[in-house]
CSV table of N, CA and C in Angstrom, one decimal:
chain,number,residue,atom,x,y,z
R,1,MET,N,-45.9,-5.5,-22.8
R,1,MET,CA,-45.6,-5.0,-21.4
R,1,MET,C,-46.4,-5.9,-20.5
R,2,LYS,N,-45.8,-6.3,-19.4
R,2,LYS,CA,-46.4,-7.2,-18.4
R,2,LYS,C,-46.9,-6.3,-17.3
R,3,TYR,N,-48.2,-6.4,-16.9
R,3,TYR,CA,-48.8,-5.7,-15.8
R,3,TYR,C,-48.6,-6.4,-14.5
R,4,SER,N,-48.4,-5.6,-13.5
R,4,SER,CA,-48.2,-6.2,-12.1
R,4,SER,C,-49.6,-6.7,-11.6
R,5,THR,N,-49.5,-7.9,-11.1
R,5,THR,CA,-50.7,-8.4,-10.4
R,5,THR,C,-50.6,-8.5,-8.9
R,6,LYS,N,-49.5,-7.9,-8.4
R,6,LYS,CA,-49.2,-7.9,-6.9
R,6,LYS,C,-50.4,-7.5,-6.1
R,7,LEU,N,-51.1,-6.4,-6.5
R,7,LEU,CA,-52.2,-5.9,-5.6
R,7,LEU,C,-53.3,-7.0,-5.6
R,8,SER,N,-53.7,-7.5,-6.7
R,8,SER,CA,-54.8,-8.4,-6.7
R,8,SER,C,-54.4,-9.8,-6.0
R,9,ASP,N,-53.2,-10.2,-6.2
R,9,ASP,CA,-52.7,-11.4,-5.6
R,9,ASP,C,-52.6,-11.2,-4.1
R,10,THR,N,-52.2,-10.0,-3.6
R,10,THR,CA,-52.1,-9.7,-2.2
R,10,THR,C,-53.5,-9.6,-1.6
R,11,ILE,N,-54.4,-9.0,-2.3
R,11,ILE,CA,-55.8,-9.0,-1.7
R,11,ILE,C,-56.3,-10.4,-1.7
R,12,HIS,N,-56.1,-11.2,-2.7
R,12,HIS,CA,-56.5,-12.6,-2.7
R,12,HIS,C,-55.9,-13.3,-1.4
R,13,ILE,N,-54.7,-13.1,-1.1
R,13,ILE,CA,-54.1,-13.7,0.1
R,13,ILE,C,-54.8,-13.2,1.4
R,14,LEU,N,-55.1,-11.9,1.4
R,14,LEU,CA,-55.7,-11.3,2.6
R,14,LEU,C,-57.1,-11.9,2.8
R,15,ILE,N,-57.9,-12.0,1.7
R,15,ILE,CA,-59.2,-12.6,1.8
R,15,ILE,C,-59.1,-14.1,2.3
R,16,PHE,N,-58.2,-14.8,1.8
R,16,PHE,CA,-57.9,-16.2,2.2
R,16,PHE,C,-57.8,-16.2,3.7
R,17,ILE,N,-56.9,-15.3,4.2
R,17,ILE,CA,-56.7,-15.2,5.7
R,17,ILE,C,-57.9,-14.8,6.4
R,18,ALA,N,-58.6,-13.8,5.9
R,18,ALA,CA,-59.8,-13.2,6.6
R,18,ALA,C,-60.9,-14.3,6.7
R,19,LEU,N,-61.1,-15.1,5.6
R,19,LEU,CA,-62.2,-16.0,5.6
R,19,LEU,C,-61.7,-17.4,6.0
R,20,GLY,N,-60.5,-17.6,6.4
R,20,GLY,CA,-59.9,-18.9,6.8
R,20,GLY,C,-60.5,-19.6,8.0
R,21,ASP,N,-61.3,-18.9,8.8
R,21,ASP,CA,-61.9,-19.5,10.0
R,21,ASP,C,-60.8,-20.3,10.8
R,22,ASP,N,-59.7,-19.6,11.1
R,22,ASP,CA,-58.6,-20.2,11.9
R,22,ASP,C,-58.1,-21.4,11.3
R,23,GLU,N,-58.3,-21.6,10.0
R,23,GLU,CA,-57.7,-22.8,9.4
R,23,GLU,C,-56.2,-22.6,9.2
R,24,GLN,N,-55.5,-23.6,9.2
R,24,GLN,CA,-54.0,-23.5,8.9
R,24,GLN,C,-53.8,-23.3,7.5
R,25,LEU,N,-53.4,-22.1,7.1
R,25,LEU,CA,-53.3,-21.8,5.7
R,25,LEU,C,-51.8,-21.8,5.3
R,26,SER,N,-51.4,-22.8,4.6
R,26,SER,CA,-50.0,-22.8,4.1
R,26,SER,C,-49.8,-22.0,2.9
R,27,SER,N,-48.6,-21.6,2.6
R,27,SER,CA,-48.3,-20.8,1.4
R,27,SER,C,-48.6,-21.7,0.2
R,28,THR,N,-48.5,-23.0,0.3
R,28,THR,CA,-48.8,-23.9,-0.8
R,28,THR,C,-50.3,-23.9,-1.1
R,29,LYS,N,-51.1,-23.9,-0.1
R,29,LYS,CA,-52.5,-23.9,-0.3
R,29,LYS,C,-53.0,-22.6,-1.0
R,30,ILE,N,-52.5,-21.5,-0.4
R,30,ILE,CA,-52.8,-20.2,-1.0
R,30,ILE,C,-52.3,-20.1,-2.4
R,31,ALA,N,-51.1,-20.6,-2.7
R,31,ALA,CA,-50.5,-20.5,-4.0
R,31,ALA,C,-51.3,-21.3,-5.0
R,32,GLU,N,-51.9,-22.4,-4.6
R,32,GLU,CA,-52.8,-23.2,-5.5
R,32,GLU,C,-54.0,-22.4,-6.0
R,33,SER,N,-54.5,-21.6,-5.1
R,33,SER,CA,-55.7,-20.8,-5.4
R,33,SER,C,-55.3,-19.6,-6.4
R,34,ILE,N,-54.1,-19.1,-6.2
R,34,ILE,CA,-53.7,-17.9,-7.0
R,34,ILE,C,-53.1,-18.5,-8.3
R,35,LYS,N,-52.7,-19.7,-8.4
R,35,LYS,CA,-52.0,-20.3,-9.5
R,35,LYS,C,-50.6,-19.7,-9.7
R,36,THR,N,-49.9,-19.8,-8.5
R,36,THR,CA,-48.5,-19.3,-8.5
R,36,THR,C,-47.7,-20.2,-7.7
R,37,ASN,N,-46.5,-19.8,-7.3
R,37,ASN,CA,-45.7,-20.7,-6.5
R,37,ASN,C,-45.7,-20.2,-5.0
R,38,PRO,N,-45.5,-21.1,-4.1
R,38,PRO,CA,-45.5,-20.8,-2.7
R,38,PRO,C,-44.5,-19.7,-2.3
R,39,ALA,N,-43.3,-19.7,-2.9
R,39,ALA,CA,-42.3,-18.7,-2.6
R,39,ALA,C,-42.8,-17.3,-2.9
R,40,TYR,N,-43.6,-17.1,-3.9
R,40,TYR,CA,-44.2,-15.8,-4.2
R,40,TYR,C,-45.2,-15.4,-3.1
R,41,VAL,N,-46.0,-16.3,-2.7
R,41,VAL,CA,-46.9,-16.1,-1.6
R,41,VAL,C,-46.2,-15.7,-0.3
R,42,ARG,N,-45.1,-16.4,0.0
R,42,ARG,CA,-44.3,-16.1,1.2
R,42,ARG,C,-43.7,-14.7,1.1
R,43,GLN,N,-43.3,-14.3,-0.1
R,43,GLN,CA,-42.7,-13.0,-0.4
R,43,GLN,C,-43.7,-11.9,-0.1
R,44,LEU,N,-44.9,-12.1,-0.6
R,44,LEU,CA,-46.0,-11.1,-0.4
R,44,LEU,C,-46.4,-11.1,1.1
R,45,MET,N,-46.4,-12.3,1.7
R,45,MET,CA,-46.8,-12.3,3.1
R,45,MET,C,-45.8,-11.6,4.0
R,46,ALA,N,-44.5,-11.7,3.7
R,46,ALA,CA,-43.4,-11.0,4.4
R,46,ALA,C,-43.6,-9.5,4.2
R,47,THR,N,-43.9,-9.1,3.0
R,47,THR,CA,-44.2,-7.7,2.8
R,47,THR,C,-45.3,-7.2,3.6
R,48,LEU,N,-46.4,-8.0,3.7
R,48,LEU,CA,-47.6,-7.6,4.5
R,48,LEU,C,-47.3,-7.5,6.0
R,49,LYS,N,-46.4,-8.5,6.4
R,49,LYS,CA,-46.0,-8.5,7.8
R,49,LYS,C,-45.2,-7.2,8.1
R,50,ASN,N,-44.3,-6.9,7.2
R,50,ASN,CA,-43.4,-5.7,7.4
R,50,ASN,C,-44.3,-4.4,7.5
R,51,ALA,N,-45.4,-4.4,6.8
R,51,ALA,CA,-46.3,-3.2,6.7
R,51,ALA,C,-47.2,-3.2,7.9
R,52,GLY,N,-47.2,-4.3,8.7
R,52,GLY,CA,-48.1,-4.3,9.8
R,52,GLY,C,-49.6,-4.7,9.5
R,53,ILE,N,-49.7,-5.3,8.3
R,53,ILE,CA,-51.1,-5.7,7.9
R,53,ILE,C,-51.4,-7.1,8.4
R,54,VAL,N,-50.5,-8.0,8.4
R,54,VAL,CA,-50.7,-9.4,8.9
R,54,VAL,C,-49.6,-9.6,10.0
R,55,VAL,N,-50.0,-10.6,10.8
R,55,VAL,CA,-49.1,-11.1,11.8
R,55,VAL,C,-49.0,-12.6,11.6
R,56,ASN,N,-47.8,-13.2,11.9
R,56,ASN,CA,-47.7,-14.7,11.8
R,56,ASN,C,-46.4,-15.0,12.5
R,57,THR,N,-46.2,-16.3,12.7
R,57,THR,CA,-45.0,-16.9,13.2
R,57,THR,C,-44.2,-17.5,12.1
R,58,GLN,N,-43.0,-17.1,11.9
R,58,GLN,CA,-42.1,-17.7,10.8
R,58,GLN,C,-42.2,-19.2,10.8
R,59,GLY,N,-42.5,-19.7,9.7
R,59,GLY,CA,-42.4,-21.2,9.5
R,59,GLY,C,-43.7,-21.9,9.9
R,60,HIS,N,-44.7,-21.1,10.3
R,60,HIS,CA,-46.0,-21.7,10.7
R,60,HIS,C,-47.1,-21.1,9.9
R,61,ALA,N,-48.1,-22.0,9.5
R,61,ALA,CA,-49.2,-21.5,8.7
R,61,ALA,C,-50.3,-21.0,9.6
R,62,ASN,N,-50.0,-19.8,10.2
R,62,ASN,CA,-51.0,-19.3,11.2
R,62,ASN,C,-51.1,-17.8,11.0
R,63,ALA,N,-51.1,-17.3,9.8
R,63,ALA,CA,-51.2,-15.8,9.5
R,63,ALA,C,-52.6,-15.4,9.9
R,64,ALA,N,-52.6,-14.1,10.4
R,64,ALA,CA,-53.9,-13.5,10.8
R,64,ALA,C,-53.8,-12.0,10.4
R,65,LEU,N,-54.9,-11.4,10.3
R,65,LEU,CA,-54.9,-9.9,10.0
R,65,LEU,C,-54.4,-9.2,11.3
R,66,ALA,N,-53.6,-8.2,11.1
R,66,ALA,CA,-53.1,-7.5,12.3
R,66,ALA,C,-54.2,-6.6,12.9
R,67,LYS,N,-55.2,-6.2,12.1
R,67,LYS,CA,-56.3,-5.4,12.5
R,67,LYS,C,-57.5,-5.9,11.8
R,68,SER,N,-58.7,-5.4,12.2
R,68,SER,CA,-59.9,-5.8,11.5
R,68,SER,C,-60.0,-5.4,10.1
R,69,ALA,N,-60.7,-6.1,9.3
R,69,ALA,CA,-60.8,-5.9,7.8
R,69,ALA,C,-61.3,-4.5,7.5
R,70,ASP,N,-62.1,-3.9,8.4
R,70,ASP,CA,-62.6,-2.6,8.1
R,70,ASP,C,-61.6,-1.5,8.4
R,71,LYS,N,-60.4,-1.9,8.9
R,71,LYS,CA,-59.4,-0.9,9.2
R,71,LYS,C,-58.2,-1.0,8.3
R,72,ILE,N,-58.3,-2.0,7.3
R,72,ILE,CA,-57.3,-2.2,6.3
R,72,ILE,C,-57.8,-1.7,5.0
R,73,ASN,N,-57.2,-0.7,4.4
R,73,ASN,CA,-57.7,-0.2,3.1
R,73,ASN,C,-56.8,-0.6,1.9
R,74,MET,N,-57.4,-0.5,0.7
R,74,MET,CA,-56.7,-0.9,-0.5
R,74,MET,C,-55.4,-0.1,-0.7
R,75,TYR,N,-55.4,1.2,-0.3
R,75,TYR,CA,-54.2,2.0,-0.5
R,75,TYR,C,-53.1,1.5,0.3
R,76,ASP,N,-53.3,1.1,1.6
R,76,ASP,CA,-52.3,0.6,2.4
R,76,ASP,C,-51.7,-0.8,1.9
R,77,ILE,N,-52.6,-1.6,1.3
R,77,ILE,CA,-52.2,-2.8,0.7
R,77,ILE,C,-51.3,-2.5,-0.5
R,78,TYR,N,-51.8,-1.6,-1.4
R,78,TYR,CA,-51.1,-1.2,-2.6
R,78,TYR,C,-49.7,-0.7,-2.3
R,79,ARG,N,-49.6,0.2,-1.3
R,79,ARG,CA,-48.3,0.8,-0.9
R,79,ARG,C,-47.4,-0.3,-0.3
R,80,ALA,N,-47.9,-1.2,0.4
R,80,ALA,CA,-47.1,-2.3,1.0
R,80,ALA,C,-46.4,-3.1,-0.1
R,81,VAL,N,-47.1,-3.5,-1.1
R,81,VAL,CA,-46.6,-4.3,-2.1
R,81,VAL,C,-45.9,-3.6,-3.3
R,82,GLU,N,-46.4,-2.4,-3.6
R,82,GLU,CA,-45.8,-1.7,-4.8
R,82,GLU,C,-44.9,-0.5,-4.4
R,83,GLY,N,-44.9,-0.2,-3.1
R,83,GLY,CA,-44.1,1.0,-2.7
R,83,GLY,C,-44.6,2.3,-3.3
R,84,ASP,N,-43.8,3.1,-3.7
R,84,ASP,CA,-44.2,4.4,-4.3
R,84,ASP,C,-44.4,4.3,-5.8
R,85,LYS,N,-44.5,3.1,-6.4
R,85,LYS,CA,-44.7,3.0,-7.8
R,85,LYS,C,-46.0,3.6,-8.2
R,86,PRO,N,-46.1,4.5,-9.2
R,86,PRO,CA,-47.4,5.0,-9.6
R,86,PRO,C,-48.1,4.0,-10.5
R,87,LEU,N,-49.4,4.2,-10.7
R,87,LEU,CA,-50.2,3.3,-11.5
R,87,LEU,C,-49.9,3.6,-13.0
R,88,LEU,N,-49.7,4.8,-13.4
R,88,LEU,CA,-49.4,5.2,-14.8
R,88,LEU,C,-47.9,5.6,-14.9
R,89,HIS,N,-47.3,5.2,-16.0
R,89,HIS,CA,-45.9,5.5,-16.2
R,89,HIS,C,-45.6,6.2,-17.4
R,90,LEU,N,-44.8,7.3,-17.3
R,90,LEU,CA,-44.4,8.0,-18.5
R,90,LEU,C,-43.4,7.3,-19.3
R,91,ASP,N,-43.3,7.5,-20.6
R,91,ASP,CA,-42.3,6.9,-21.5
R,91,ASP,C,-41.1,7.9,-21.5
R,92,THR,N,-40.1,7.5,-20.7
R,92,THR,CA,-38.9,8.4,-20.6
R,92,THR,C,-37.9,8.2,-21.7
R,93,ASP,N,-38.2,7.3,-22.6
R,93,ASP,CA,-37.3,7.0,-23.7
R,93,ASP,C,-37.7,7.6,-25.1
R,94,THR,N,-38.1,8.9,-25.0
R,94,THR,CA,-38.6,9.5,-26.3
R,94,THR,C,-37.4,10.2,-26.9
R,95,ASN,N,-37.5,10.7,-28.1
R,95,ASN,CA,-36.5,11.3,-28.9
R,95,ASN,C,-36.2,12.7,-28.3
R,96,PRO,N,-35.0,13.0,-27.7
R,96,PRO,CA,-34.7,14.2,-27.1
R,96,PRO,C,-34.5,15.4,-28.1
R,97,ASP,N,-34.4,15.0,-29.4
R,97,ASP,CA,-34.2,16.0,-30.5
R,97,ASP,C,-35.6,16.4,-31.0
R,98,CYS,N,-36.7,15.8,-30.6
R,98,CYS,CA,-38.0,16.2,-31.0
R,98,CYS,C,-38.7,17.0,-30.0
R,99,GLY,N,-39.2,18.1,-30.3
R,99,GLY,CA,-39.9,19.0,-29.4
R,99,GLY,C,-41.1,18.4,-28.7
R,100,ILE,N,-41.8,17.7,-29.5
R,100,ILE,CA,-43.0,17.0,-28.9
R,100,ILE,C,-42.5,15.8,-28.1
R,101,GLY,N,-41.6,15.0,-28.6
R,101,GLY,CA,-41.1,13.8,-27.9
R,101,GLY,C,-40.6,14.2,-26.5
R,102,ILE,N,-39.9,15.3,-26.4
R,102,ILE,CA,-39.3,15.6,-25.1
R,102,ILE,C,-40.3,16.3,-24.2
R,103,ASN,N,-41.2,17.2,-24.7
R,103,ASN,CA,-42.1,18.0,-23.9
R,103,ASN,C,-43.4,17.4,-23.6
R,104,ILE,N,-43.9,16.5,-24.4
R,104,ILE,CA,-45.2,15.9,-24.2
R,104,ILE,C,-45.3,15.1,-22.8
R,105,GLN,N,-44.1,14.6,-22.5
R,105,GLN,CA,-44.1,13.8,-21.2
R,105,GLN,C,-44.4,14.7,-20.0
R,106,PHE,N,-43.9,16.0,-20.1
R,106,PHE,CA,-44.2,16.9,-19.0
R,106,PHE,C,-45.7,17.2,-18.9
R,107,ALA,N,-46.3,17.4,-20.1
R,107,ALA,CA,-47.7,17.7,-20.1
R,107,ALA,C,-48.5,16.5,-19.6
R,108,ILE,N,-48.2,15.3,-20.1
R,108,ILE,CA,-48.9,14.1,-19.7
R,108,ILE,C,-48.7,13.9,-18.2
R,109,GLY,N,-47.5,14.1,-17.7
R,109,GLY,CA,-47.1,13.9,-16.3
R,109,GLY,C,-48.0,14.7,-15.4
R,110,ASP,N,-48.4,15.9,-15.7
R,110,ASP,CA,-49.3,16.7,-14.9
R,110,ASP,C,-50.7,15.9,-14.7
R,111,PHE,N,-51.2,15.4,-15.8
R,111,PHE,CA,-52.4,14.7,-15.8
R,111,PHE,C,-52.3,13.3,-15.0
R,112,TYR,N,-51.2,12.6,-15.2
R,112,TYR,CA,-50.9,11.4,-14.5
R,112,TYR,C,-50.9,11.6,-13.0
R,113,HIS,N,-50.3,12.7,-12.6
R,113,HIS,CA,-50.2,13.1,-11.2
R,113,HIS,C,-51.6,13.3,-10.6
R,114,GLU,N,-52.4,14.0,-11.4
R,114,GLU,CA,-53.8,14.3,-11.0
R,114,GLU,C,-54.6,13.0,-10.8
R,115,ILE,N,-54.4,12.1,-11.8
R,115,ILE,CA,-55.1,10.8,-11.8
R,115,ILE,C,-54.7,10.0,-10.6
R,116,GLN,N,-53.4,10.0,-10.4
R,116,GLN,CA,-52.8,9.2,-9.2
R,116,GLN,C,-53.4,9.7,-7.9
R,117,ASN,N,-53.5,11.0,-7.7
R,117,ASN,CA,-54.1,11.5,-6.5
R,117,ASN,C,-55.6,11.1,-6.3
R,118,MET,N,-56.3,11.1,-7.4
R,118,MET,CA,-57.7,10.6,-7.4
R,118,MET,C,-57.8,9.1,-7.0
R,119,VAL,N,-56.9,8.3,-7.6
R,119,VAL,CA,-56.9,6.9,-7.4
R,119,VAL,C,-56.5,6.6,-5.9
R,120,ASP,N,-55.5,7.3,-5.5
R,120,ASP,CA,-55.1,7.2,-4.1
R,120,ASP,C,-56.2,7.4,-3.1
R,121,GLU,N,-57.0,8.5,-3.3
R,121,GLU,CA,-58.1,8.8,-2.4
R,121,GLU,C,-59.2,7.7,-2.5
R,122,LYS,N,-59.5,7.2,-3.7
R,122,LYS,CA,-60.4,6.2,-3.9
R,122,LYS,C,-60.0,4.9,-3.2
R,123,MET,N,-58.7,4.5,-3.3
R,123,MET,CA,-58.2,3.3,-2.7
R,123,MET,C,-58.3,3.4,-1.2
R,124,LYS,N,-58.0,4.6,-0.7
R,124,LYS,CA,-58.1,4.9,0.8
R,124,LYS,C,-59.6,4.6,1.3
R,125,SER,N,-60.6,4.8,0.4
R,125,SER,CA,-61.9,4.6,0.9
R,125,SER,C,-62.5,3.2,0.7
R,126,ILE,N,-61.7,2.3,0.2
R,126,ILE,CA,-62.1,0.9,0.0
R,126,ILE,C,-61.4,0.1,1.0
R,127,THR,N,-62.1,-0.6,1.9
R,127,THR,CA,-61.5,-1.4,2.9
R,127,THR,C,-61.6,-2.9,2.5
R,128,LEU,N,-60.8,-3.6,3.2
R,128,LEU,CA,-60.8,-5.1,2.9
R,128,LEU,C,-62.2,-5.6,3.2
R,129,GLN,N,-62.8,-5.1,4.2
R,129,GLN,CA,-64.2,-5.5,4.5
R,129,GLN,C,-65.2,-5.2,3.3
R,130,ASP,N,-65.0,-4.1,2.7
R,130,ASP,CA,-65.8,-3.8,1.5
R,130,ASP,C,-65.6,-4.9,0.4
R,131,ILE,N,-64.4,-5.3,0.3
R,131,ILE,CA,-64.1,-6.3,-0.8
R,131,ILE,C,-64.7,-7.7,-0.3
R,132,ILE,N,-64.6,-8.0,1.0
R,132,ILE,CA,-65.2,-9.2,1.5
R,132,ILE,C,-66.7,-9.2,1.2
R,133,ASP,N,-67.3,-8.0,1.6
R,133,ASP,CA,-68.8,-7.9,1.4
R,133,ASP,C,-69.2,-8.0,-0.1
R,134,ARG,N,-68.4,-7.5,-1.0
R,134,ARG,CA,-68.6,-7.5,-2.4
R,134,ARG,C,-68.5,-9.0,-2.9
R,135,TYR,N,-67.5,-9.7,-2.3
R,135,TYR,CA,-67.2,-11.1,-2.7
R,135,TYR,C,-68.5,-11.9,-2.3
R,136,TYR,N,-69.0,-11.7,-1.1
R,136,TYR,CA,-70.2,-12.4,-0.7
R,136,TYR,C,-71.4,-12.1,-1.6
R,137,PHE,N,-71.5,-10.8,-2.0
R,137,PHE,CA,-72.6,-10.4,-2.8
R,137,PHE,C,-72.5,-11.1,-4.2
R,138,LYS,N,-71.3,-11.2,-4.7
R,138,LYS,CA,-71.0,-11.8,-6.1
R,138,LYS,C,-71.3,-13.3,-6.1
R,139,ILE,N,-71.0,-14.0,-5.0
R,139,ILE,CA,-71.2,-15.4,-5.0
R,139,ILE,C,-72.6,-15.8,-4.7
R,140,LYS,N,-73.5,-14.9,-4.2
R,140,LYS,CA,-74.9,-15.3,-3.9
R,140,LYS,C,-75.6,-15.9,-5.1
R,141,PRO,N,-75.6,-15.3,-6.3
R,141,PRO,CA,-76.2,-15.9,-7.4
R,141,PRO,C,-75.7,-17.3,-7.7
R,142,ALA,N,-74.4,-17.5,-7.6
R,142,ALA,CA,-73.8,-18.8,-7.9
R,142,ALA,C,-74.3,-19.8,-6.9
R,143,ASN,N,-74.4,-19.4,-5.6
R,143,ASN,CA,-74.9,-20.3,-4.6
R,143,ASN,C,-76.3,-20.7,-4.8
R,144,LYS,N,-77.2,-19.8,-5.2
R,144,LYS,CA,-78.6,-20.0,-5.5
R,144,LYS,C,-78.7,-20.9,-6.7
R,145,LYS,N,-77.9,-20.7,-7.7
R,145,LYS,CA,-78.0,-21.5,-8.9
R,145,LYS,C,-77.6,-22.9,-8.7
R,146,SER,N,-76.5,-23.1,-7.9
R,146,SER,CA,-76.0,-24.4,-7.6
R,146,SER,C,-77.0,-25.2,-6.8
R,147,ARG,N,-77.7,-24.6,-6.0
R,147,ARG,CA,-78.7,-25.3,-5.2
R,147,ARG,C,-79.9,-25.8,-6.0
R,148,LEU,N,-80.1,-25.1,-7.1
R,148,LEU,CA,-81.2,-25.5,-8.0
R,148,LEU,C,-80.9,-26.6,-8.9
R,149,ASN,N,-79.6,-26.8,-9.2
R,149,ASN,CA,-79.2,-27.9,-10.1
R,149,ASN,C,-79.0,-29.2,-9.4
């Protein structure tokens, strides 16, 4: 099973924009960092624009955050790119003639729903600024080490 990387790729794009220092960021340049193709980046950017998270002019490499990084949370980003898709998925292709096969999904579903609610609340509490701050915290040791070499 392939897992979606849309959320992490989208956050990657947003960090690129937030830290871009008014640099002209093309979809090609961003795609190189993500190791994907520019069309995928443009698709995610369009989704972010439709969700009101970024603003840009079509055909120009001038994307900007629509609001400050401390006003954009992970939940909004996730919903922009994944819609109503839950994090955990039930196996709906179980044997309907098996009592466990058919009913276990209902039992698991209750817990999945509970977990989804907890995850949603946690994602609402994590802002893009929190991610930027953590990014800078994580690169500090690398910067110190490279200065010593």
